[in-house]
């Protein structure tokens, strides 16, 4: 899949998420909402247990703990680009549960996936991947027949305000592109778009929020005092609302099953 001229610098992304680890959960309001929505969609399928689960993009373990508590897997494979997250995630998982936790850290696009999985799940991660069609085919091969693939990812118009003023940021695939790419290998059970907005008192708080959640790893904008002043002025003029200065998030949610 073409992602335009922007190439994702995954080493830089990893460093940014590691730097943001202490503040991530306080600031990751929309990510927490995405976790809860995705879990609700998975629960609605009616299966209360998956024996072999792979989570892609565990980060600090907010979604990991929900999956662990809800589905009590025998084997729980945890993946993230940042290996330092593993101990943080492991501490969050329910003590006394008989689940075996297995780390699978590194760039998921280049790792060999476990096989015979019952569920592959991911929240707020796939926007970082460079070749989604190839990756979706790889996930398909890792699942048993009838197994579930569920994910939420940020999509087009996320951080619209920042891109409008700086011209930088991820180039997201459209919802239709992602849905159709999944449908090449899977039966789509559910697909929708969620839009969320956060509000801030000052543009510097917007930038602080983005840095605190690790997403500042995209970078690419050369800040100078004059550019910062112009950014502040333009943000206040263009994106002020009664609730405050708006920052947009758009999430794609897809639940699919492997066809035989």
PDB file of C-alpha atoms in Angstrom:
ATOM      1  CA  UNK A   1       0.000   0.000   0.000  1.00  0.00           C
ATOM      2  CA  UNK A   2       1.347   3.405  -0.889  1.00  0.00           C
ATOM      3  CA  UNK A   3       1.617   5.784   2.042  1.00  0.00           C
ATOM      4  CA  UNK A   4       2.543   8.763  -0.133  1.00  0.00           C
ATOM      5  CA  UNK A   5       5.988  10.309   0.203  1.00  0.00           C
ATOM      6  CA  UNK A   6       6.072   9.875   3.979  1.00  0.00           C
ATOM      7  CA  UNK A   7       8.101   6.939   5.249  1.00  0.00           C
ATOM      8  CA  UNK A   8       7.518   5.959   8.859  1.00  0.00           C
ATOM      9  CA  UNK A   9      10.755   6.166  10.859  1.00  0.00           C
ATOM     10  CA  UNK A  10      10.057   3.309  13.235  1.00  0.00           C
ATOM     11  CA  UNK A  11      13.237   3.762  15.282  1.00  0.00           C
ATOM     12  CA  UNK A  12      12.224   7.328  15.937  1.00  0.00           C
ATOM     13  CA  UNK A  13       8.682   6.248  16.799  1.00  0.00           C
ATOM     14  CA  UNK A  14      10.049   3.666  19.266  1.00  0.00           C
ATOM     15  CA  UNK A  15      12.259   6.251  20.981  1.00  0.00           C
ATOM     16  CA  UNK A  16       9.361   8.659  21.228  1.00  0.00           C
ATOM     17  CA  UNK A  17       7.023   6.082  22.798  1.00  0.00           C
ATOM     18  CA  UNK A  18       9.728   5.030  25.255  1.00  0.00           C
ATOM     19  CA  UNK A  19      10.279   8.652  26.227  1.00  0.00           C
ATOM     20  CA  UNK A  20       6.521   9.127  26.650  1.00  0.00           C
ATOM     21  CA  UNK A  21       6.003   5.986  28.762  1.00  0.00           C
ATOM     22  CA  UNK A  22       5.742   7.772  32.168  1.00  0.00           C
ATOM     23  CA  UNK A  23       2.995  10.118  30.920  1.00  0.00           C
ATOM     24  CA  UNK A  24       1.291   7.934  28.316  1.00  0.00           C
ATOM     25  CA  UNK A  25      -1.638   6.597  30.334  1.00  0.00           C
ATOM     26  CA  UNK A  26      -2.552   9.990  31.799  1.00  0.00           C
ATOM     27  CA  UNK A  27      -2.785  11.514  28.329  1.00  0.00           C
ATOM     28  CA  UNK A  28      -4.061   8.546  26.274  1.00  0.00           C
ATOM     29  CA  UNK A  29      -7.742   9.441  26.688  1.00  0.00           C
ATOM     30  CA  UNK A  30      -8.822   8.549  23.164  1.00  0.00           C
ATOM     31  CA  UNK A  31      -6.696   5.400  23.138  1.00  0.00           C
ATOM     32  CA  UNK A  32      -8.505   4.264  26.288  1.00  0.00           C
ATOM     33  CA  UNK A  33     -11.864   4.876  24.604  1.00  0.00           C
ATOM     34  CA  UNK A  34     -10.704   2.899  21.573  1.00  0.00           C
ATOM     35  CA  UNK A  35      -9.687   0.009  23.844  1.00  0.00           C
ATOM     36  CA  UNK A  36     -13.103  -0.108  25.495  1.00  0.00           C
ATOM     37  CA  UNK A  37     -14.984   0.088  22.207  1.00  0.00           C
ATOM     38  CA  UNK A  38     -12.898  -2.656  20.638  1.00  0.00           C
ATOM     39  CA  UNK A  39     -13.322  -4.917  23.650  1.00  0.00           C
ATOM     40  CA  UNK A  40     -17.103  -4.400  23.538  1.00  0.00           C
ATOM     41  CA  UNK A  41     -17.171  -5.438  19.882  1.00  0.00           C
ATOM     42  CA  UNK A  42     -15.145  -8.567  20.637  1.00  0.00           C
ATOM     43  CA  UNK A  43     -17.375  -9.491  23.583  1.00  0.00           C
ATOM     44  CA  UNK A  44     -20.453  -9.015  21.386  1.00  0.00           C
ATOM     45  CA  UNK A  45     -19.284 -11.926  19.229  1.00  0.00           C
ATOM     46  CA  UNK A  46     -20.376 -14.195  22.084  1.00  0.00           C
ATOM     47  CA  UNK A  47     -17.110 -16.048  22.703  1.00  0.00           C
ATOM     48  CA  UNK A  48     -15.981 -15.723  26.321  1.00  0.00           C
ATOM     49  CA  UNK A  49     -12.628 -17.447  25.920  1.00  0.00           C
ATOM     50  CA  UNK A  50      -9.798 -17.466  23.404  1.00  0.00           C
ATOM     51  CA  UNK A  51      -6.994 -19.921  24.165  1.00  0.00           C
ATOM     52  CA  UNK A  52      -4.261 -18.387  22.006  1.00  0.00           C
ATOM     53  CA  UNK A  53      -4.201 -14.599  21.686  1.00  0.00           C
ATOM     54  CA  UNK A  54      -1.719 -12.269  20.024  1.00  0.00           C
ATOM     55  CA  UNK A  55      -1.930  -8.584  20.871  1.00  0.00           C
ATOM     56  CA  UNK A  56      -0.061  -6.259  18.533  1.00  0.00           C
ATOM     57  CA  UNK A  57       1.059  -2.947  20.004  1.00  0.00           C
ATOM     58  CA  UNK A  58       0.696  -3.619  23.722  1.00  0.00           C
ATOM     59  CA  UNK A  59       2.369  -0.327  24.705  1.00  0.00           C
ATOM     60  CA  UNK A  60       1.914   0.071  28.497  1.00  0.00           C
ATOM     61  CA  UNK A  61      -0.710  -2.670  28.708  1.00  0.00           C
ATOM     62  CA  UNK A  62      -4.024  -0.833  28.929  1.00  0.00           C
ATOM     63  CA  UNK A  63      -5.678  -3.037  26.292  1.00  0.00           C
ATOM     64  CA  UNK A  64      -3.596  -6.071  27.301  1.00  0.00           C
ATOM     65  CA  UNK A  65      -5.154  -6.100  30.757  1.00  0.00           C
ATOM     66  CA  UNK A  66      -8.680  -5.923  29.297  1.00  0.00           C
ATOM     67  CA  UNK A  67      -8.013  -8.853  26.960  1.00  0.00           C
ATOM     68  CA  UNK A  68      -6.409 -10.862  29.754  1.00  0.00           C
ATOM     69  CA  UNK A  69      -9.207 -10.306  32.262  1.00  0.00           C
ATOM     70  CA  UNK A  70     -11.994 -10.882  29.740  1.00  0.00           C
ATOM     71  CA  UNK A  71     -10.794 -13.906  27.777  1.00  0.00           C
ATOM     72  CA  UNK A  72      -8.333 -15.736  30.127  1.00  0.00           C
ATOM     73  CA  UNK A  73      -6.139 -17.190  27.364  1.00  0.00           C
ATOM     74  CA  UNK A  74      -3.822 -20.130  27.900  1.00  0.00           C
ATOM     75  CA  UNK A  75      -1.155 -18.420  25.793  1.00  0.00           C
ATOM     76  CA  UNK A  76      -0.964 -14.646  25.483  1.00  0.00           C
ATOM     77  CA  UNK A  77       1.605 -13.345  23.000  1.00  0.00           C
ATOM     78  CA  UNK A  78       2.475  -9.682  23.543  1.00  0.00           C
ATOM     79  CA  UNK A  79       4.036  -7.568  20.826  1.00  0.00           C
ATOM     80  CA  UNK A  80       5.284  -4.012  20.760  1.00  0.00           C
ATOM     81  CA  UNK A  81       7.950  -2.123  18.885  1.00  0.00           C
ATOM     82  CA  UNK A  82       9.479  -1.172  22.265  1.00  0.00           C
ATOM     83  CA  UNK A  83      10.809  -4.216  24.194  1.00  0.00           C
ATOM     84  CA  UNK A  84      11.152  -2.156  27.377  1.00  0.00           C
ATOM     85  CA  UNK A  85       7.351  -2.185  27.689  1.00  0.00           C
ATOM     86  CA  UNK A  86       7.214  -5.917  28.445  1.00  0.00           C
ATOM     87  CA  UNK A  87       7.847  -5.743  32.200  1.00  0.00           C
ATOM     88  CA  UNK A  88       5.410  -2.824  32.512  1.00  0.00           C
ATOM     89  CA  UNK A  89       2.686  -4.809  30.761  1.00  0.00           C
ATOM     90  CA  UNK A  90       3.379  -8.028  32.641  1.00  0.00           C
ATOM     91  CA  UNK A  91       2.888  -6.277  35.998  1.00  0.00           C
ATOM     92  CA  UNK A  92      -0.599  -5.172  34.917  1.00  0.00           C
ATOM     93  CA  UNK A  93      -1.911  -8.633  34.134  1.00  0.00           C
ATOM     94  CA  UNK A  94      -4.130 -10.354  36.692  1.00  0.00           C
ATOM     95  CA  UNK A  95      -2.109 -12.213  39.350  1.00  0.00           C
ATOM     96  CA  UNK A  96      -3.013 -15.867  39.809  1.00  0.00           C
ATOM     97  CA  UNK A  97      -4.281 -16.304  36.260  1.00  0.00           C
ATOM     98  CA  UNK A  98      -2.899 -19.459  34.636  1.00  0.00           C
ATOM     99  CA  UNK A  99      -2.082 -17.639  31.396  1.00  0.00           C
ATOM    100  CA  UNK A 100       1.427 -18.052  30.005  1.00  0.00           C
ATOM    101  CA  UNK A 101       2.711 -14.654  28.862  1.00  0.00           C
ATOM    102  CA  UNK A 102       5.075 -14.789  25.892  1.00  0.00           C
ATOM    103  CA  UNK A 103       6.962 -11.719  24.618  1.00  0.00           C
ATOM    104  CA  UNK A 104       7.166 -11.178  20.863  1.00  0.00           C
ATOM    105  CA  UNK A 105       8.770  -7.763  20.674  1.00  0.00           C
ATOM    106  CA  UNK A 106      10.064  -5.910  17.630  1.00  0.00           C
ATOM    107  CA  UNK A 107       8.686  -4.696  14.308  1.00  0.00           C
ATOM    108  CA  UNK A 108       5.628  -6.898  13.746  1.00  0.00           C
ATOM    109  CA  UNK A 109       5.890  -6.489   9.974  1.00  0.00           C
ATOM    110  CA  UNK A 110       9.200  -8.365  10.053  1.00  0.00           C
ATOM    111  CA  UNK A 111       8.554 -10.938  12.789  1.00  0.00           C
ATOM    112  CA  UNK A 112       7.345 -14.486  12.274  1.00  0.00           C
ATOM    113  CA  UNK A 113       3.915 -14.775  13.885  1.00  0.00           C
ATOM    114  CA  UNK A 114       2.778 -17.663  16.089  1.00  0.00           C
ATOM    115  CA  UNK A 115       0.402 -20.110  14.413  1.00  0.00           C
ATOM    116  CA  UNK A 116      -2.996 -21.564  15.332  1.00  0.00           C
ATOM    117  CA  UNK A 117      -4.098 -18.339  16.991  1.00  0.00           C
ATOM    118  CA  UNK A 118      -7.734 -17.889  18.044  1.00  0.00           C
ATOM    119  CA  UNK A 119      -7.613 -14.100  18.253  1.00  0.00           C
ATOM    120  CA  UNK A 120      -5.320 -11.394  16.918  1.00  0.00           C
ATOM    121  CA  UNK A 121      -6.203  -8.013  18.396  1.00  0.00           C
ATOM    122  CA  UNK A 122      -4.695  -4.554  18.240  1.00  0.00           C
ATOM    123  CA  UNK A 123      -5.710  -1.094  19.389  1.00  0.00           C
ATOM    124  CA  UNK A 124      -4.281   2.199  18.100  1.00  0.00           C
ATOM    125  CA  UNK A 125      -1.270   0.642  16.368  1.00  0.00           C
ATOM    126  CA  UNK A 126      -1.796  -0.209  12.712  1.00  0.00           C
ATOM    127  CA  UNK A 127      -1.430   3.416  11.588  1.00  0.00           C
ATOM    128  CA  UNK A 128       2.313   2.839  12.101  1.00  0.00           C
ATOM    129  CA  UNK A 129       2.515  -0.065   9.656  1.00  0.00           C
ATOM    130  CA  UNK A 130       3.819   0.484   6.136  1.00  0.00           C
ATOM    131  CA  UNK A 131       2.283  -2.381   4.129  1.00  0.00           C
ATOM    132  CA  UNK A 132      -1.150  -3.222   5.492  1.00  0.00           C
ATOM    133  CA  UNK A 133      -2.296  -5.619   2.725  1.00  0.00           C
ATOM    134  CA  UNK A 134       0.804  -7.761   3.133  1.00  0.00           C
ATOM    135  CA  UNK A 135       0.455  -7.677   6.897  1.00  0.00           C
ATOM    136  CA  UNK A 136      -3.232  -8.628   6.839  1.00  0.00           C
ATOM    137  CA  UNK A 137      -2.365 -11.667   4.694  1.00  0.00           C
ATOM    138  CA  UNK A 138       0.294 -12.581   7.253  1.00  0.00           C
ATOM    139  CA  UNK A 139      -2.247 -12.374  10.093  1.00  0.00           C
ATOM    140  CA  UNK A 140      -4.629 -14.561   8.083  1.00  0.00           C
ATOM    141  CA  UNK A 141      -1.994 -17.310   7.895  1.00  0.00           C
ATOM    142  CA  UNK A 142      -1.459 -17.190  11.668  1.00  0.00           C
ATOM    143  CA  UNK A 143      -5.120 -17.812  12.576  1.00  0.00           C
ATOM    144  CA  UNK A 144      -7.118 -21.018  12.819  1.00  0.00           C
ATOM    145  CA  UNK A 145     -10.232 -21.396  10.662  1.00  0.00           C
ATOM    146  CA  UNK A 146     -13.045 -19.195  11.983  1.00  0.00           C
ATOM    147  CA  UNK A 147     -10.681 -17.291  14.290  1.00  0.00           C
ATOM    148  CA  UNK A 148     -11.111 -13.570  14.947  1.00  0.00           C
ATOM    149  CA  UNK A 149      -9.095 -10.560  13.836  1.00  0.00           C
ATOM    150  CA  UNK A 150     -10.146  -7.364  15.615  1.00  0.00           C
ATOM    151  CA  UNK A 151      -8.488  -3.981  15.596  1.00  0.00           C
ATOM    152  CA  UNK A 152      -8.870  -0.260  15.991  1.00  0.00           C
ATOM    153  CA  UNK A 153      -6.464   2.127  14.283  1.00  0.00           C
ATOM    154  CA  UNK A 154      -6.234   5.866  13.856  1.00  0.00           C
ATOM    155  CA  UNK A 155      -7.254   7.097  10.439  1.00  0.00           C
ATOM    156  CA  UNK A 156      -7.665  10.005   8.101  1.00  0.00           C
ATOM    157  CA  UNK A 157      -8.322  13.394   9.776  1.00  0.00           C
ATOM    158  CA  UNK A 158      -6.545  12.384  12.994  1.00  0.00           C
ATOM    159  CA  UNK A 159      -4.589  15.482  14.074  1.00  0.00           C
ATOM    160  CA  UNK A 160      -6.153  17.319  11.169  1.00  0.00           C
ATOM    161  CA  UNK A 161      -5.472  20.620  12.932  1.00  0.00           C
ATOM    162  CA  UNK A 162      -1.754  19.935  13.261  1.00  0.00           C
ATOM    163  CA  UNK A 163      -1.394  18.841   9.650  1.00  0.00           C
ATOM    164  CA  UNK A 164      -3.329  21.892   8.480  1.00  0.00           C
ATOM    165  CA  UNK A 165      -0.907  24.258  10.223  1.00  0.00           C
ATOM    166  CA  UNK A 166       2.428  22.439   9.869  1.00  0.00           C
ATOM    167  CA  UNK A 167       2.004  20.249   6.793  1.00  0.00           C
ATOM    168  CA  UNK A 168       3.493  17.270   8.656  1.00  0.00           C
ATOM    169  CA  UNK A 169       2.146  14.035  10.100  1.00  0.00           C
ATOM    170  CA  UNK A 170       1.211  10.513   9.130  1.00  0.00           C
ATOM    171  CA  UNK A 171      -0.492   9.913   5.806  1.00  0.00           C
ATOM    172  CA  UNK A 172      -3.372   7.651   6.786  1.00  0.00           C
ATOM    173  CA  UNK A 173      -5.149   5.230   4.453  1.00  0.00           C
ATOM    174  CA  UNK A 174      -8.870   5.829   4.036  1.00  0.00           C
ATOM    175  CA  UNK A 175     -11.446   3.745   5.885  1.00  0.00           C
ATOM    176  CA  UNK A 176     -12.606   2.193   2.596  1.00  0.00           C
ATOM    177  CA  UNK A 177      -9.041   1.185   1.721  1.00  0.00           C
ATOM    178  CA  UNK A 178      -8.474  -0.548   5.054  1.00  0.00           C
ATOM    179  CA  UNK A 179     -11.867  -2.264   5.046  1.00  0.00           C
ATOM    180  CA  UNK A 180     -11.362  -3.561   1.508  1.00  0.00           C
ATOM    181  CA  UNK A 181      -7.843  -4.773   2.285  1.00  0.00           C
ATOM    182  CA  UNK A 182      -9.139  -6.767   5.251  1.00  0.00           C
ATOM    183  CA  UNK A 183     -11.976  -8.154   3.112  1.00  0.00           C
ATOM    184  CA  UNK A 184      -9.433  -9.620   0.678  1.00  0.00           C
ATOM    185  CA  UNK A 185      -8.644 -12.292   3.277  1.00  0.00           C
ATOM    186  CA  UNK A 186     -11.409 -12.167   5.879  1.00  0.00           C
ATOM    187  CA  UNK A 187     -15.153 -12.036   6.347  1.00  0.00           C
ATOM    188  CA  UNK A 188     -15.985  -8.599   7.747  1.00  0.00           C
ATOM    189  CA  UNK A 189     -18.227  -8.871  10.811  1.00  0.00           C
ATOM    190  CA  UNK A 190     -18.205  -5.205  11.825  1.00  0.00           C
ATOM    191  CA  UNK A 191     -16.615  -2.041  10.432  1.00  0.00           C
ATOM    192  CA  UNK A 192     -17.178   1.535  11.520  1.00  0.00           C
ATOM    193  CA  UNK A 193     -15.601   4.917  12.141  1.00  0.00           C
ATOM    194  CA  UNK A 194     -15.469   6.775  15.463  1.00  0.00           C
ATOM    195  CA  UNK A 195     -14.669  10.485  15.784  1.00  0.00           C
ATOM    196  CA  UNK A 196     -13.403  11.983  19.029  1.00  0.00           C
ATOM    197  CA  UNK A 197     -12.218  15.446  19.980  1.00  0.00           C
ATOM    198  CA  UNK A 198     -10.109  16.693  22.857  1.00  0.00           C
ATOM    199  CA  UNK A 199     -10.033  20.315  23.977  1.00  0.00           C
ATOM    200  CA  UNK A 200      -7.168  22.384  25.361  1.00  0.00           C
ATOM    201  CA  UNK A 201      -6.647  25.883  26.731  1.00  0.00           C
ATOM    202  CA  UNK A 202      -3.480  26.678  24.750  1.00  0.00           C
ATOM    203  CA  UNK A 203      -1.700  25.282  21.679  1.00  0.00           C
ATOM    204  CA  UNK A 204       1.346  24.380  23.784  1.00  0.00           C
ATOM    205  CA  UNK A 205      -0.936  21.940  25.659  1.00  0.00           C
ATOM    206  CA  UNK A 206      -1.869  20.355  22.329  1.00  0.00           C
ATOM    207  CA  UNK A 207       1.808  19.784  21.534  1.00  0.00           C
ATOM    208  CA  UNK A 208       2.449  18.540  25.071  1.00  0.00           C
ATOM    209  CA  UNK A 209      -0.403  16.038  24.772  1.00  0.00           C
ATOM    210  CA  UNK A 210       0.974  14.694  21.498  1.00  0.00           C
ATOM    211  CA  UNK A 211       4.486  14.346  22.934  1.00  0.00           C
ATOM    212  CA  UNK A 212       3.157  12.688  26.103  1.00  0.00           C
ATOM    213  CA  UNK A 213       1.370   9.968  24.119  1.00  0.00           C
ATOM    214  CA  UNK A 214       4.450   9.217  22.020  1.00  0.00           C
ATOM    215  CA  UNK A 215       2.913  10.306  18.751  1.00  0.00           C
ATOM    216  CA  UNK A 216       5.358  13.190  18.469  1.00  0.00           C
ATOM    217  CA  UNK A 217       7.739  10.574  17.041  1.00  0.00           C
ATOM    218  CA  UNK A 218       6.526  11.461  13.556  1.00  0.00           C
ATOM    219  CA  UNK A 219       8.301  14.802  13.709  1.00  0.00           C
ATOM    220  CA  UNK A 220       9.441  16.438  10.505  1.00  0.00           C
ATOM    221  CA  UNK A 221       8.597  20.054  11.365  1.00  0.00           C
ATOM    222  CA  UNK A 222      11.463  22.460  11.988  1.00  0.00           C
ATOM    223  CA  UNK A 223      10.291  24.597  14.893  1.00  0.00           C
ATOM    224  CA  UNK A 224      11.701  28.096  15.293  1.00  0.00           C
ATOM    225  CA  UNK A 225      10.497  30.784  17.720  1.00  0.00           C
ATOM    226  CA  UNK A 226       8.744  32.585  14.867  1.00  0.00           C
ATOM    227  CA  UNK A 227       7.099  29.412  13.548  1.00  0.00           C
ATOM    228  CA  UNK A 228       5.919  28.546  17.046  1.00  0.00           C
ATOM    229  CA  UNK A 229       4.412  32.019  17.499  1.00  0.00           C
ATOM    230  CA  UNK A 230       2.635  31.697  14.148  1.00  0.00           C
ATOM    231  CA  UNK A 231       1.416  28.205  15.058  1.00  0.00           C
ATOM    232  CA  UNK A 232      -0.053  29.473  18.342  1.00  0.00           C
ATOM    233  CA  UNK A 233      -1.768  32.398  16.629  1.00  0.00           C
ATOM    234  CA  UNK A 234      -3.186  30.288  13.792  1.00  0.00           C
ATOM    235  CA  UNK A 235      -4.368  27.493  16.098  1.00  0.00           C
ATOM    236  CA  UNK A 236      -6.211  29.952  18.303  1.00  0.00           C
ATOM    237  CA  UNK A 237      -7.785  31.669  15.300  1.00  0.00           C
ATOM    238  CA  UNK A 238      -8.825  28.543  13.377  1.00  0.00           C
ATOM    239  CA  UNK A 239      -9.652  25.887  15.954  1.00  0.00           C
ATOM    240  CA  UNK A 240     -11.128  27.665  18.964  1.00  0.00           C
ATOM    241  CA  UNK A 241     -14.510  26.389  20.193  1.00  0.00           C
ATOM    242  CA  UNK A 242     -16.619  27.034  23.279  1.00  0.00           C
ATOM    243  CA  UNK A 243     -15.038  23.953  24.890  1.00  0.00           C
ATOM    244  CA  UNK A 244     -11.491  25.035  24.045  1.00  0.00           C
ATOM    245  CA  UNK A 245      -8.959  24.458  21.280  1.00  0.00           C
ATOM    246  CA  UNK A 246      -9.952  21.321  19.392  1.00  0.00           C
ATOM    247  CA  UNK A 247      -7.750  18.343  18.483  1.00  0.00           C
ATOM    248  CA  UNK A 248      -9.341  15.648  16.314  1.00  0.00           C
ATOM    249  CA  UNK A 249      -9.021  11.870  16.391  1.00  0.00           C
ATOM    250  CA  UNK A 250     -10.596   9.454  13.911  1.00  0.00           C
ATOM    251  CA  UNK A 251     -10.559   5.691  14.567  1.00  0.00           C
ATOM    252  CA  UNK A 252     -11.395   2.783  12.275  1.00  0.00           C
ATOM    253  CA  UNK A 253     -12.787  -0.294  14.053  1.00  0.00           C
ATOM    254  CA  UNK A 254     -12.907  -3.610  12.246  1.00  0.00           C
ATOM    255  CA  UNK A 255     -13.866  -7.092  13.428  1.00  0.00           C
ATOM    256  CA  UNK A 256     -13.286  -9.928  10.967  1.00  0.00           C
ATOM    257  CA  UNK A 257     -13.182 -13.725  10.883  1.00  0.00           C
ATOM    258  CA  UNK A 258     -10.924 -16.024   8.929  1.00  0.00           C
ATOM    259  CA  UNK A 259     -12.675 -17.758   6.098  1.00  0.00           C
ATOM    260  CA  UNK A 260     -11.913 -21.402   5.505  1.00  0.00           C
TER     261      UNK A 260
END
